[in-house]
Amino acid sequence: MPRTTVRAIIYKWRKHGTVENLPRSDRPTKITPRAQQQLLQEVTKDPTITSKELQASLASIKVSVHDSTIRKRLGKNGLHGRVPRRKPLLNKKNIKARLSFARKHLDDAQDLWENTLWTDETKIELFGRSVSHYVWRKSNTAFQRKNIIPTVKYGGGSVMVWGCFAASGPGRLAVINGTMKSAVYQKILKENVRPSVFDLKLKRTWVLQQYSDPSYGKRLIAVVAAKGGPTSY
């Protein structure tokens, strides 16, 4: 062992009473309390703001830091960049209807939900998401309205599909070619509803739940033909 190392060990023991590695002090932060407050205000106001935009915002108050420093400081405050959940765009009427449905069926028996077939249509983008998004959020806030990306149905560059599922698993899936008219909808239900009920082993008292989309119009008649009576939500 080199003499310099021995001398350093003896010196540390005499000064600190230990030869263990001592905790190092962190480098002084470049983000002032005022800058931190501005960061938190910006992120609270707009969770989708980027670290580069935050960097420019701090530059306006003459605070120059790397964007990685901004990300670290937000992380210390419990805010992390996360891919936002994509959920249907809901207006006040939609929200009110869903809350009403949930309250109405709050005390329904478990057996009802185990024998319910849920159906809906959705759009699938053919080439994936065109733009990547991130939001700054804390844990357990993924489904807050400001932290999600609202989606709307029907658009270009995509394919429409009809699908269903139950508590026991997913049912059949059907691709919708062209406009969803009554005849097309009846054909989809005829070819997929009852086979899915059989595959998922639902009881004879099974219930069909269908999303009441405004574009459905008189297609509810097709549901009646397939089941005998729909329960819309």
mmCIF file with all atom_site columns, C-alpha atoms in Angstrom:
data_model
loop_
_atom_site.group_PDB
_atom_site.id
_atom_site.type_symbol
_atom_site.label_atom_id
_atom_site.label_alt_id
_atom_site.label_comp_id
_atom_site.label_asym_id
_atom_site.label_entity_id
_atom_site.label_seq_id
_atom_site.pdbx_PDB_ins_code
_atom_site.Cartn_x
_atom_site.Cartn_y
_atom_site.Cartn_z
_atom_site.occupancy
_atom_site.B_iso_or_equiv
_atom_site.pdbx_formal_charge
_atom_site.auth_seq_id
_atom_site.auth_comp_id
_atom_site.auth_asym_id
_atom_site.auth_atom_id
_atom_site.pdbx_PDB_model_num
ATOM 1   C CA . MET A 1 1   ? 0.000   0.000   0.000   1.00 0.00 ? 1   MET A CA 1
ATOM 2   C CA . PRO A 1 2   ? 1.487   3.404   -0.903  1.00 0.00 ? 2   PRO A CA 1
ATOM 3   C CA . ARG A 1 3   ? 2.642   5.619   1.940   1.00 0.00 ? 3   ARG A CA 1
ATOM 4   C CA . THR A 1 4   ? 0.360   8.440   0.756   1.00 0.00 ? 4   THR A CA 1
ATOM 5   C CA . THR A 1 5   ? -2.668  6.161   1.213   1.00 0.00 ? 5   THR A CA 1
ATOM 6   C CA . VAL A 1 6   ? -1.541  5.199   4.735   1.00 0.00 ? 6   VAL A CA 1
ATOM 7   C CA . ARG A 1 7   ? -1.049  8.840   5.659   1.00 0.00 ? 7   ARG A CA 1
ATOM 8   C CA . ALA A 1 8   ? -4.497  9.719   4.271   1.00 0.00 ? 8   ALA A CA 1
ATOM 9   C CA . ILE A 1 9   ? -6.129  6.951   6.345   1.00 0.00 ? 9   ILE A CA 1
ATOM 10  C CA . ILE A 1 10  ? -4.350  8.083   9.532   1.00 0.00 ? 10  ILE A CA 1
ATOM 11  C CA . TYR A 1 11  ? -5.333  11.691  8.862   1.00 0.00 ? 11  TYR A CA 1
ATOM 12  C CA . LYS A 1 12  ? -8.998  10.767  8.332   1.00 0.00 ? 12  LYS A CA 1
ATOM 13  C CA . TRP A 1 13  ? -9.050  8.724   11.557  1.00 0.00 ? 13  TRP A CA 1
ATOM 14  C CA . ARG A 1 14  ? -7.523  11.537  13.607  1.00 0.00 ? 14  ARG A CA 1
ATOM 15  C CA . LYS A 1 15  ? -9.880  14.145  12.160  1.00 0.00 ? 15  LYS A CA 1
ATOM 16  C CA . HIS A 1 16  ? -13.167 12.235  11.826  1.00 0.00 ? 16  HIS A CA 1
ATOM 17  C CA . GLY A 1 17  ? -12.711 9.155   14.026  1.00 0.00 ? 17  GLY A CA 1
ATOM 18  C CA . THR A 1 18  ? -13.496 6.836   11.103  1.00 0.00 ? 18  THR A CA 1
ATOM 19  C CA . VAL A 1 19  ? -11.908 5.442   7.959   1.00 0.00 ? 19  VAL A CA 1
ATOM 20  C CA . GLU A 1 20  ? -15.272 4.962   6.180   1.00 0.00 ? 20  GLU A CA 1
ATOM 21  C CA . ASN A 1 21  ? -16.150 7.041   3.142   1.00 0.00 ? 21  ASN A CA 1
ATOM 22  C CA . LEU A 1 22  ? -17.699 10.293  4.315   1.00 0.00 ? 22  LEU A CA 1
ATOM 23  C CA . PRO A 1 23  ? -20.909 11.644  2.731   1.00 0.00 ? 23  PRO A CA 1
ATOM 24  C CA . ARG A 1 24  ? -20.193 14.182  0.042   1.00 0.00 ? 24  ARG A CA 1
ATOM 25  C CA . SER A 1 25  ? -22.084 17.437  -0.080  1.00 0.00 ? 25  SER A CA 1
ATOM 26  C CA . ASP A 1 26  ? -24.211 17.991  -3.190  1.00 0.00 ? 26  ASP A CA 1
ATOM 27  C CA . ARG A 1 27  ? -23.275 20.661  -5.645  1.00 0.00 ? 27  ARG A CA 1
ATOM 28  C CA . PRO A 1 28  ? -25.170 23.892  -5.014  1.00 0.00 ? 28  PRO A CA 1
ATOM 29  C CA . THR A 1 29  ? -28.346 23.961  -7.067  1.00 0.00 ? 29  THR A CA 1
ATOM 30  C CA . LYS A 1 30  ? -28.660 26.405  -9.919  1.00 0.00 ? 30  LYS A CA 1
ATOM 31  C CA . ILE A 1 31  ? -32.431 26.502  -9.543  1.00 0.00 ? 31  ILE A CA 1
ATOM 32  C CA . THR A 1 32  ? -33.421 29.212  -7.105  1.00 0.00 ? 32  THR A CA 1
ATOM 33  C CA . PRO A 1 33  ? -36.560 28.975  -4.932  1.00 0.00 ? 33  PRO A CA 1
ATOM 34  C CA . ARG A 1 34  ? -38.239 31.458  -7.272  1.00 0.00 ? 34  ARG A CA 1
ATOM 35  C CA . ALA A 1 35  ? -37.278 29.369  -10.305 1.00 0.00 ? 35  ALA A CA 1
ATOM 36  C CA . GLN A 1 36  ? -38.598 26.218  -8.664  1.00 0.00 ? 36  GLN A CA 1
ATOM 37  C CA . GLN A 1 37  ? -41.885 27.934  -7.878  1.00 0.00 ? 37  GLN A CA 1
ATOM 38  C CA . GLN A 1 38  ? -42.194 29.004  -11.498 1.00 0.00 ? 38  GLN A CA 1
ATOM 39  C CA . LEU A 1 39  ? -41.495 25.452  -12.684 1.00 0.00 ? 39  LEU A CA 1
ATOM 40  C CA . LEU A 1 40  ? -44.200 24.001  -10.463 1.00 0.00 ? 40  LEU A CA 1
ATOM 41  C CA . GLN A 1 41  ? -46.685 26.667  -11.529 1.00 0.00 ? 41  GLN A CA 1
ATOM 42  C CA . GLU A 1 42  ? -46.006 26.026  -15.217 1.00 0.00 ? 42  GLU A CA 1
ATOM 43  C CA . VAL A 1 43  ? -46.367 22.253  -14.860 1.00 0.00 ? 43  VAL A CA 1
ATOM 44  C CA . THR A 1 44  ? -49.543 22.559  -12.788 1.00 0.00 ? 44  THR A CA 1
ATOM 45  C CA . LYS A 1 45  ? -51.029 24.880  -15.392 1.00 0.00 ? 45  LYS A CA 1
ATOM 46  C CA . ASP A 1 46  ? -50.034 22.683  -18.346 1.00 0.00 ? 46  ASP A CA 1
ATOM 47  C CA . PRO A 1 47  ? -48.843 19.114  -17.576 1.00 0.00 ? 47  PRO A CA 1
ATOM 48  C CA . THR A 1 48  ? -47.925 18.590  -21.250 1.00 0.00 ? 48  THR A CA 1
ATOM 49  C CA . ILE A 1 49  ? -45.281 21.331  -21.249 1.00 0.00 ? 49  ILE A CA 1
ATOM 50  C CA . THR A 1 50  ? -41.839 20.061  -22.287 1.00 0.00 ? 50  THR A CA 1
ATOM 51  C CA . SER A 1 51  ? -38.571 20.432  -20.401 1.00 0.00 ? 51  SER A CA 1
ATOM 52  C CA . LYS A 1 52  ? -37.249 22.547  -23.291 1.00 0.00 ? 52  LYS A CA 1
ATOM 53  C CA . GLU A 1 53  ? -40.188 24.927  -22.909 1.00 0.00 ? 53  GLU A CA 1
ATOM 54  C CA . LEU A 1 54  ? -39.579 25.067  -19.167 1.00 0.00 ? 54  LEU A CA 1
ATOM 55  C CA . GLN A 1 55  ? -35.931 25.813  -19.880 1.00 0.00 ? 55  GLN A CA 1
ATOM 56  C CA . ALA A 1 56  ? -36.983 28.781  -22.016 1.00 0.00 ? 56  ALA A CA 1
ATOM 57  C CA . SER A 1 57  ? -39.375 29.915  -19.296 1.00 0.00 ? 57  SER A CA 1
ATOM 58  C CA . LEU A 1 58  ? -36.568 29.980  -16.716 1.00 0.00 ? 58  LEU A CA 1
ATOM 59  C CA . ALA A 1 59  ? -34.341 31.843  -19.141 1.00 0.00 ? 59  ALA A CA 1
ATOM 60  C CA . SER A 1 60  ? -36.912 34.664  -19.053 1.00 0.00 ? 60  SER A CA 1
ATOM 61  C CA . ILE A 1 61  ? -36.019 35.201  -15.369 1.00 0.00 ? 61  ILE A CA 1
ATOM 62  C CA . LYS A 1 62  ? -32.299 34.856  -16.122 1.00 0.00 ? 62  LYS A CA 1
ATOM 63  C CA . VAL A 1 63  ? -31.910 31.302  -14.803 1.00 0.00 ? 63  VAL A CA 1
ATOM 64  C CA . SER A 1 64  ? -29.881 29.161  -17.193 1.00 0.00 ? 64  SER A CA 1
ATOM 65  C CA . VAL A 1 65  ? -29.959 25.409  -16.525 1.00 0.00 ? 65  VAL A CA 1
ATOM 66  C CA . HIS A 1 66  ? -29.845 22.227  -18.575 1.00 0.00 ? 66  HIS A CA 1
ATOM 67  C CA . ASP A 1 67  ? -33.181 20.569  -19.313 1.00 0.00 ? 67  ASP A CA 1
ATOM 68  C CA . SER A 1 68  ? -31.976 17.439  -17.473 1.00 0.00 ? 68  SER A CA 1
ATOM 69  C CA . THR A 1 69  ? -31.594 19.590  -14.333 1.00 0.00 ? 69  THR A CA 1
ATOM 70  C CA . ILE A 1 70  ? -35.210 20.655  -14.723 1.00 0.00 ? 70  ILE A CA 1
ATOM 71  C CA . ARG A 1 71  ? -36.354 17.038  -15.008 1.00 0.00 ? 71  ARG A CA 1
ATOM 72  C CA . LYS A 1 72  ? -34.402 16.106  -11.872 1.00 0.00 ? 72  LYS A CA 1
ATOM 73  C CA . ARG A 1 73  ? -35.855 19.006  -9.903  1.00 0.00 ? 73  ARG A CA 1
ATOM 74  C CA . LEU A 1 74  ? -39.406 18.104  -10.957 1.00 0.00 ? 74  LEU A CA 1
ATOM 75  C CA . GLY A 1 75  ? -38.676 14.504  -9.966  1.00 0.00 ? 75  GLY A CA 1
ATOM 76  C CA . LYS A 1 76  ? -37.640 15.623  -6.481  1.00 0.00 ? 76  LYS A CA 1
ATOM 77  C CA . ASN A 1 77  ? -41.062 17.267  -6.231  1.00 0.00 ? 77  ASN A CA 1
ATOM 78  C CA . GLY A 1 78  ? -42.820 14.042  -7.199  1.00 0.00 ? 78  GLY A CA 1
ATOM 79  C CA . LEU A 1 79  ? -43.471 15.045  -10.807 1.00 0.00 ? 79  LEU A CA 1
ATOM 80  C CA . HIS A 1 80  ? -42.299 12.600  -13.466 1.00 0.00 ? 80  HIS A CA 1
ATOM 81  C CA . GLY A 1 81  ? -42.716 12.504  -17.220 1.00 0.00 ? 81  GLY A CA 1
ATOM 82  C CA . ARG A 1 82  ? -45.243 9.810   -18.107 1.00 0.00 ? 82  ARG A CA 1
ATOM 83  C CA . VAL A 1 83  ? -46.998 8.724   -21.285 1.00 0.00 ? 83  VAL A CA 1
ATOM 84  C CA . PRO A 1 84  ? -50.575 9.973   -20.841 1.00 0.00 ? 84  PRO A CA 1
ATOM 85  C CA . ARG A 1 85  ? -53.525 7.592   -20.961 1.00 0.00 ? 85  ARG A CA 1
ATOM 86  C CA . ARG A 1 86  ? -55.770 7.994   -23.976 1.00 0.00 ? 86  ARG A CA 1
ATOM 87  C CA . LYS A 1 87  ? -59.424 8.159   -23.055 1.00 0.00 ? 87  LYS A CA 1
ATOM 88  C CA . PRO A 1 88  ? -62.584 9.146   -24.956 1.00 0.00 ? 88  PRO A CA 1
ATOM 89  C CA . LEU A 1 89  ? -63.312 12.843  -25.047 1.00 0.00 ? 89  LEU A CA 1
ATOM 90  C CA . LEU A 1 90  ? -66.161 13.363  -22.582 1.00 0.00 ? 90  LEU A CA 1
ATOM 91  C CA . ASN A 1 91  ? -68.410 16.396  -22.409 1.00 0.00 ? 91  ASN A CA 1
ATOM 92  C CA . LYS A 1 92  ? -70.489 17.294  -19.359 1.00 0.00 ? 92  LYS A CA 1
ATOM 93  C CA . LYS A 1 93  ? -73.443 15.305  -20.706 1.00 0.00 ? 93  LYS A CA 1
ATOM 94  C CA . ASN A 1 94  ? -71.282 12.177  -21.122 1.00 0.00 ? 94  ASN A CA 1
ATOM 95  C CA . ILE A 1 95  ? -69.854 12.509  -17.622 1.00 0.00 ? 95  ILE A CA 1
ATOM 96  C CA . LYS A 1 96  ? -73.297 13.006  -16.096 1.00 0.00 ? 96  LYS A CA 1
ATOM 97  C CA . ALA A 1 97  ? -74.672 9.948   -17.925 1.00 0.00 ? 97  ALA A CA 1
ATOM 98  C CA . ARG A 1 98  ? -71.789 7.731   -16.792 1.00 0.00 ? 98  ARG A CA 1
ATOM 99  C CA . LEU A 1 99  ? -72.083 8.815   -13.184 1.00 0.00 ? 99  LEU A CA 1
ATOM 100 C CA . SER A 1 100 ? -75.827 8.193   -13.335 1.00 0.00 ? 100 SER A CA 1
ATOM 101 C CA . PHE A 1 101 ? -75.243 4.690   -14.731 1.00 0.00 ? 101 PHE A CA 1
ATOM 102 C CA . ALA A 1 102 ? -72.656 3.892   -12.052 1.00 0.00 ? 102 ALA A CA 1
ATOM 103 C CA . ARG A 1 103 ? -74.900 5.068   -9.224  1.00 0.00 ? 103 ARG A CA 1
ATOM 104 C CA . LYS A 1 104 ? -77.911 3.223   -10.629 1.00 0.00 ? 104 LYS A CA 1
ATOM 105 C CA . HIS A 1 105 ? -76.059 -0.089  -10.739 1.00 0.00 ? 105 HIS A CA 1
ATOM 106 C CA . LEU A 1 106 ? -73.840 0.407   -7.680  1.00 0.00 ? 106 LEU A CA 1
ATOM 107 C CA . ASP A 1 107 ? -75.581 -2.309  -5.662  1.00 0.00 ? 107 ASP A CA 1
ATOM 108 C CA . ASP A 1 108 ? -76.211 -4.793  -8.483  1.00 0.00 ? 108 ASP A CA 1
ATOM 109 C CA . ALA A 1 109 ? -75.268 -8.391  -7.784  1.00 0.00 ? 109 ALA A CA 1
ATOM 110 C CA . GLN A 1 110 ? -71.861 -9.658  -8.888  1.00 0.00 ? 110 GLN A CA 1
ATOM 111 C CA . ASP A 1 111 ? -73.616 -12.326 -10.953 1.00 0.00 ? 111 ASP A CA 1
ATOM 112 C CA . LEU A 1 112 ? -75.060 -9.625  -13.213 1.00 0.00 ? 112 LEU A CA 1
ATOM 113 C CA . TRP A 1 113 ? -71.637 -8.299  -14.181 1.00 0.00 ? 113 TRP A CA 1
ATOM 114 C CA . GLU A 1 114 ? -70.260 -11.800 -14.673 1.00 0.00 ? 114 GLU A CA 1
ATOM 115 C CA . ASN A 1 115 ? -72.987 -12.402 -17.272 1.00 0.00 ? 115 ASN A CA 1
ATOM 116 C CA . THR A 1 116 ? -72.800 -9.091  -19.101 1.00 0.00 ? 116 THR A CA 1
ATOM 117 C CA . LEU A 1 117 ? -71.427 -8.778  -22.631 1.00 0.00 ? 117 LEU A CA 1
ATOM 118 C CA . TRP A 1 118 ? -70.026 -5.314  -23.303 1.00 0.00 ? 118 TRP A CA 1
ATOM 119 C CA . THR A 1 119 ? -69.805 -4.118  -26.908 1.00 0.00 ? 119 THR A CA 1
ATOM 120 C CA . ASP A 1 120 ? -68.322 -1.054  -28.547 1.00 0.00 ? 120 ASP A CA 1
ATOM 121 C CA . GLU A 1 121 ? -66.650 0.256   -31.660 1.00 0.00 ? 121 GLU A CA 1
ATOM 122 C CA . THR A 1 122 ? -63.267 1.911   -31.800 1.00 0.00 ? 122 THR A CA 1
ATOM 123 C CA . LYS A 1 123 ? -60.711 3.306   -34.193 1.00 0.00 ? 123 LYS A CA 1
ATOM 124 C CA . ILE A 1 124 ? -57.267 1.753   -34.514 1.00 0.00 ? 124 ILE A CA 1
ATOM 125 C CA . GLU A 1 125 ? -54.523 3.821   -36.129 1.00 0.00 ? 125 GLU A CA 1
ATOM 126 C CA . LEU A 1 126 ? -52.905 1.850   -38.924 1.00 0.00 ? 126 LEU A CA 1
ATOM 127 C CA . PHE A 1 127 ? -49.371 3.112   -38.389 1.00 0.00 ? 127 PHE A CA 1
ATOM 128 C CA . GLY A 1 128 ? -49.370 3.736   -34.655 1.00 0.00 ? 128 GLY A CA 1
ATOM 129 C CA . ARG A 1 129 ? -49.420 7.059   -32.920 1.00 0.00 ? 129 ARG A CA 1
ATOM 130 C CA . SER A 1 130 ? -48.133 9.869   -35.058 1.00 0.00 ? 130 SER A CA 1
ATOM 131 C CA . VAL A 1 131 ? -46.878 11.975  -32.130 1.00 0.00 ? 131 VAL A CA 1
ATOM 132 C CA . SER A 1 132 ? -45.423 11.011  -28.767 1.00 0.00 ? 132 SER A CA 1
ATOM 133 C CA . HIS A 1 133 ? -46.763 12.888  -25.769 1.00 0.00 ? 133 HIS A CA 1
ATOM 134 C CA . TYR A 1 134 ? -45.709 13.075  -22.143 1.00 0.00 ? 134 TYR A CA 1
ATOM 135 C CA . VAL A 1 135 ? -47.240 14.726  -19.113 1.00 0.00 ? 135 VAL A CA 1
ATOM 136 C CA . TRP A 1 136 ? -45.725 15.766  -15.801 1.00 0.00 ? 136 TRP A CA 1
ATOM 137 C CA . ARG A 1 137 ? -47.780 14.154  -13.069 1.00 0.00 ? 137 ARG A CA 1
ATOM 138 C CA . LYS A 1 138 ? -47.593 12.661  -9.591  1.00 0.00 ? 138 LYS A CA 1
ATOM 139 C CA . SER A 1 139 ? -48.344 9.061   -8.665  1.00 0.00 ? 139 SER A CA 1
ATOM 140 C CA . ASN A 1 140 ? -51.989 7.956   -8.781  1.00 0.00 ? 140 ASN A CA 1
ATOM 141 C CA . THR A 1 141 ? -53.073 10.902  -10.955 1.00 0.00 ? 141 THR A CA 1
ATOM 142 C CA . ALA A 1 142 ? -53.005 9.148   -14.347 1.00 0.00 ? 142 ALA A CA 1
ATOM 143 C CA . PHE A 1 143 ? -56.747 9.450   -14.903 1.00 0.00 ? 143 PHE A CA 1
ATOM 144 C CA . GLN A 1 144 ? -57.205 13.075  -13.890 1.00 0.00 ? 144 GLN A CA 1
ATOM 145 C CA . ARG A 1 145 ? -58.672 14.960  -16.842 1.00 0.00 ? 145 ARG A CA 1
ATOM 146 C CA . LYS A 1 146 ? -55.641 17.240  -17.223 1.00 0.00 ? 146 LYS A CA 1
ATOM 147 C CA . ASN A 1 147 ? -53.321 14.207  -17.440 1.00 0.00 ? 147 ASN A CA 1
ATOM 148 C CA . ILE A 1 148 ? -55.054 12.294  -20.237 1.00 0.00 ? 148 ILE A CA 1
ATOM 149 C CA . ILE A 1 149 ? -55.207 12.778  -23.990 1.00 0.00 ? 149 ILE A CA 1
ATOM 150 C CA . PRO A 1 150 ? -58.850 12.899  -25.103 1.00 0.00 ? 150 PRO A CA 1
ATOM 151 C CA . THR A 1 151 ? -59.608 10.803  -28.165 1.00 0.00 ? 151 THR A CA 1
ATOM 152 C CA . VAL A 1 152 ? -62.476 11.027  -30.629 1.00 0.00 ? 152 VAL A CA 1
ATOM 153 C CA . LYS A 1 153 ? -63.912 8.347   -32.846 1.00 0.00 ? 153 LYS A CA 1
ATOM 154 C CA . TYR A 1 154 ? -63.998 8.372   -36.616 1.00 0.00 ? 154 TYR A CA 1
ATOM 155 C CA . GLY A 1 155 ? -61.081 9.795   -38.524 1.00 0.00 ? 155 GLY A CA 1
ATOM 156 C CA . GLY A 1 156 ? -58.659 9.106   -41.352 1.00 0.00 ? 156 GLY A CA 1
ATOM 157 C CA . GLY A 1 157 ? -55.645 6.815   -41.520 1.00 0.00 ? 157 GLY A CA 1
ATOM 158 C CA . SER A 1 158 ? -57.275 4.165   -39.394 1.00 0.00 ? 158 SER A CA 1
ATOM 159 C CA . VAL A 1 159 ? -59.551 1.145   -39.344 1.00 0.00 ? 159 VAL A CA 1
ATOM 160 C CA . MET A 1 160 ? -62.804 0.827   -37.403 1.00 0.00 ? 160 MET A CA 1
ATOM 161 C CA . VAL A 1 161 ? -63.475 -2.359  -35.469 1.00 0.00 ? 161 VAL A CA 1
ATOM 162 C CA . TRP A 1 162 ? -66.329 -3.730  -33.381 1.00 0.00 ? 162 TRP A CA 1
ATOM 163 C CA . GLY A 1 163 ? -65.493 -5.783  -30.321 1.00 0.00 ? 163 GLY A CA 1
ATOM 164 C CA . CYS A 1 164 ? -66.956 -7.230  -27.154 1.00 0.00 ? 164 CYS A CA 1
ATOM 165 C CA . PHE A 1 165 ? -65.819 -8.615  -23.816 1.00 0.00 ? 165 PHE A CA 1
ATOM 166 C CA . ALA A 1 166 ? -67.127 -10.024 -20.559 1.00 0.00 ? 166 ALA A CA 1
ATOM 167 C CA . ALA A 1 167 ? -65.725 -10.610 -17.088 1.00 0.00 ? 167 ALA A CA 1
ATOM 168 C CA . SER A 1 168 ? -64.403 -13.961 -18.317 1.00 0.00 ? 168 SER A CA 1
ATOM 169 C CA . GLY A 1 169 ? -62.384 -12.453 -21.162 1.00 0.00 ? 169 GLY A CA 1
ATOM 170 C CA . PRO A 1 170 ? -62.481 -10.897 -24.647 1.00 0.00 ? 170 PRO A CA 1
ATOM 171 C CA . GLY A 1 171 ? -65.033 -11.923 -27.253 1.00 0.00 ? 171 GLY A CA 1
ATOM 172 C CA . ARG A 1 172 ? -64.934 -11.748 -31.016 1.00 0.00 ? 172 ARG A CA 1
ATOM 173 C CA . LEU A 1 173 ? -63.608 -8.844  -33.069 1.00 0.00 ? 173 LEU A CA 1
ATOM 174 C CA . ALA A 1 174 ? -65.001 -7.624  -36.393 1.00 0.00 ? 174 ALA A CA 1
ATOM 175 C CA . VAL A 1 175 ? -63.552 -5.133  -38.862 1.00 0.00 ? 175 VAL A CA 1
ATOM 176 C CA . ILE A 1 176 ? -66.038 -2.521  -40.073 1.00 0.00 ? 176 ILE A CA 1
ATOM 177 C CA . ASN A 1 177 ? -65.706 -1.864  -43.785 1.00 0.00 ? 177 ASN A CA 1
ATOM 178 C CA . GLY A 1 178 ? -67.256 1.384   -44.935 1.00 0.00 ? 178 GLY A CA 1
ATOM 179 C CA . THR A 1 179 ? -70.089 3.144   -43.150 1.00 0.00 ? 179 THR A CA 1
ATOM 180 C CA . MET A 1 180 ? -71.766 1.398   -40.250 1.00 0.00 ? 180 MET A CA 1
ATOM 181 C CA . LYS A 1 181 ? -75.345 1.111   -41.467 1.00 0.00 ? 181 LYS A CA 1
ATOM 182 C CA . SER A 1 182 ? -78.175 -0.870  -39.922 1.00 0.00 ? 182 SER A CA 1
ATOM 183 C CA . ALA A 1 183 ? -77.679 -3.880  -42.198 1.00 0.00 ? 183 ALA A CA 1
ATOM 184 C CA . VAL A 1 184 ? -73.937 -3.967  -41.502 1.00 0.00 ? 184 VAL A CA 1
ATOM 185 C CA . TYR A 1 185 ? -74.532 -3.691  -37.770 1.00 0.00 ? 185 TYR A CA 1
ATOM 186 C CA . GLN A 1 186 ? -77.114 -6.480  -37.800 1.00 0.00 ? 186 GLN A CA 1
ATOM 187 C CA . LYS A 1 187 ? -74.669 -8.714  -39.672 1.00 0.00 ? 187 LYS A CA 1
ATOM 188 C CA . ILE A 1 188 ? -71.901 -8.016  -37.126 1.00 0.00 ? 188 ILE A CA 1
ATOM 189 C CA . LEU A 1 189 ? -74.193 -8.791  -34.201 1.00 0.00 ? 189 LEU A CA 1
ATOM 190 C CA . LYS A 1 190 ? -75.538 -11.930 -35.819 1.00 0.00 ? 190 LYS A CA 1
ATOM 191 C CA . GLU A 1 191 ? -72.075 -13.304 -36.562 1.00 0.00 ? 191 GLU A CA 1
ATOM 192 C CA . ASN A 1 192 ? -70.353 -12.275 -33.322 1.00 0.00 ? 192 ASN A CA 1
ATOM 193 C CA . VAL A 1 193 ? -72.668 -11.749 -30.334 1.00 0.00 ? 193 VAL A CA 1
ATOM 194 C CA . ARG A 1 194 ? -74.068 -15.213 -29.733 1.00 0.00 ? 194 ARG A CA 1
ATOM 195 C CA . PRO A 1 195 ? -70.792 -16.985 -30.648 1.00 0.00 ? 195 PRO A CA 1
ATOM 196 C CA . SER A 1 196 ? -69.014 -14.742 -28.115 1.00 0.00 ? 196 SER A CA 1
ATOM 197 C CA . VAL A 1 197 ? -71.628 -15.527 -25.465 1.00 0.00 ? 197 VAL A CA 1
ATOM 198 C CA . PHE A 1 198 ? -71.022 -19.233 -26.098 1.00 0.00 ? 198 PHE A CA 1
ATOM 199 C CA . ASP A 1 199 ? -67.215 -18.879 -26.074 1.00 0.00 ? 199 ASP A CA 1
ATOM 200 C CA . LEU A 1 200 ? -67.277 -16.852 -22.843 1.00 0.00 ? 200 LEU A CA 1
ATOM 201 C CA . LYS A 1 201 ? -69.664 -19.333 -21.194 1.00 0.00 ? 201 LYS A CA 1
ATOM 202 C CA . LEU A 1 202 ? -72.250 -16.749 -20.164 1.00 0.00 ? 202 LEU A CA 1
ATOM 203 C CA . LYS A 1 203 ? -75.492 -17.959 -18.605 1.00 0.00 ? 203 LYS A CA 1
ATOM 204 C CA . ARG A 1 204 ? -78.853 -17.917 -20.381 1.00 0.00 ? 204 ARG A CA 1
ATOM 205 C CA . THR A 1 205 ? -79.741 -14.716 -18.523 1.00 0.00 ? 205 THR A CA 1
ATOM 206 C CA . TRP A 1 206 ? -76.838 -12.815 -20.071 1.00 0.00 ? 206 TRP A CA 1
ATOM 207 C CA . VAL A 1 207 ? -77.189 -9.070  -20.664 1.00 0.00 ? 207 VAL A CA 1
ATOM 208 C CA . LEU A 1 208 ? -75.981 -7.076  -23.654 1.00 0.00 ? 208 LEU A CA 1
ATOM 209 C CA . GLN A 1 209 ? -74.465 -3.681  -22.852 1.00 0.00 ? 209 GLN A CA 1
ATOM 210 C CA . GLN A 1 210 ? -74.024 -1.301  -25.734 1.00 0.00 ? 210 GLN A CA 1
ATOM 211 C CA . TYR A 1 211 ? -72.506 2.154   -25.862 1.00 0.00 ? 211 TYR A CA 1
ATOM 212 C CA . SER A 1 212 ? -75.183 4.704   -26.830 1.00 0.00 ? 212 SER A CA 1
ATOM 213 C CA . ASP A 1 213 ? -73.250 6.573   -29.489 1.00 0.00 ? 213 ASP A CA 1
ATOM 214 C CA . PRO A 1 214 ? -75.195 9.405   -31.192 1.00 0.00 ? 214 PRO A CA 1
ATOM 215 C CA . SER A 1 215 ? -74.379 7.941   -34.635 1.00 0.00 ? 215 SER A CA 1
ATOM 216 C CA . TYR A 1 216 ? -76.171 4.672   -33.888 1.00 0.00 ? 216 TYR A CA 1
ATOM 217 C CA . GLY A 1 217 ? -79.610 5.957   -34.763 1.00 0.00 ? 217 GLY A CA 1
ATOM 218 C CA . LYS A 1 218 ? -82.033 3.117   -35.461 1.00 0.00 ? 218 LYS A CA 1
ATOM 219 C CA . ARG A 1 219 ? -79.351 0.432   -35.215 1.00 0.00 ? 219 ARG A CA 1
ATOM 220 C CA . LEU A 1 220 ? -80.715 -0.352  -31.761 1.00 0.00 ? 220 LEU A CA 1
ATOM 221 C CA . ILE A 1 221 ? -83.308 -2.391  -33.633 1.00 0.00 ? 221 ILE A CA 1
ATOM 222 C CA . ALA A 1 222 ? -80.471 -4.742  -34.561 1.00 0.00 ? 222 ALA A CA 1
ATOM 223 C CA . VAL A 1 223 ? -79.611 -5.190  -30.898 1.00 0.00 ? 223 VAL A CA 1
ATOM 224 C CA . VAL A 1 224 ? -83.195 -6.115  -30.115 1.00 0.00 ? 224 VAL A CA 1
ATOM 225 C CA . ALA A 1 225 ? -83.067 -8.686  -32.906 1.00 0.00 ? 225 ALA A CA 1
ATOM 226 C CA . ALA A 1 226 ? -79.863 -10.180 -31.498 1.00 0.00 ? 226 ALA A CA 1
ATOM 227 C CA . LYS A 1 227 ? -80.793 -10.217 -27.842 1.00 0.00 ? 227 LYS A CA 1
ATOM 228 C CA . GLY A 1 228 ? -84.412 -9.300  -27.353 1.00 0.00 ? 228 GLY A CA 1
ATOM 229 C CA . GLY A 1 229 ? -83.743 -5.969  -25.665 1.00 0.00 ? 229 GLY A CA 1
ATOM 230 C CA . PRO A 1 230 ? -80.665 -3.813  -25.029 1.00 0.00 ? 230 PRO A CA 1
ATOM 231 C CA . THR A 1 231 ? -79.416 -2.130  -21.891 1.00 0.00 ? 231 THR A CA 1
ATOM 232 C CA . SER A 1 232 ? -77.595 0.980   -23.054 1.00 0.00 ? 232 SER A CA 1
ATOM 233 C CA . TYR A 1 233 ? -75.025 2.955   -21.100 1.00 0.00 ? 233 TYR A CA 1
#
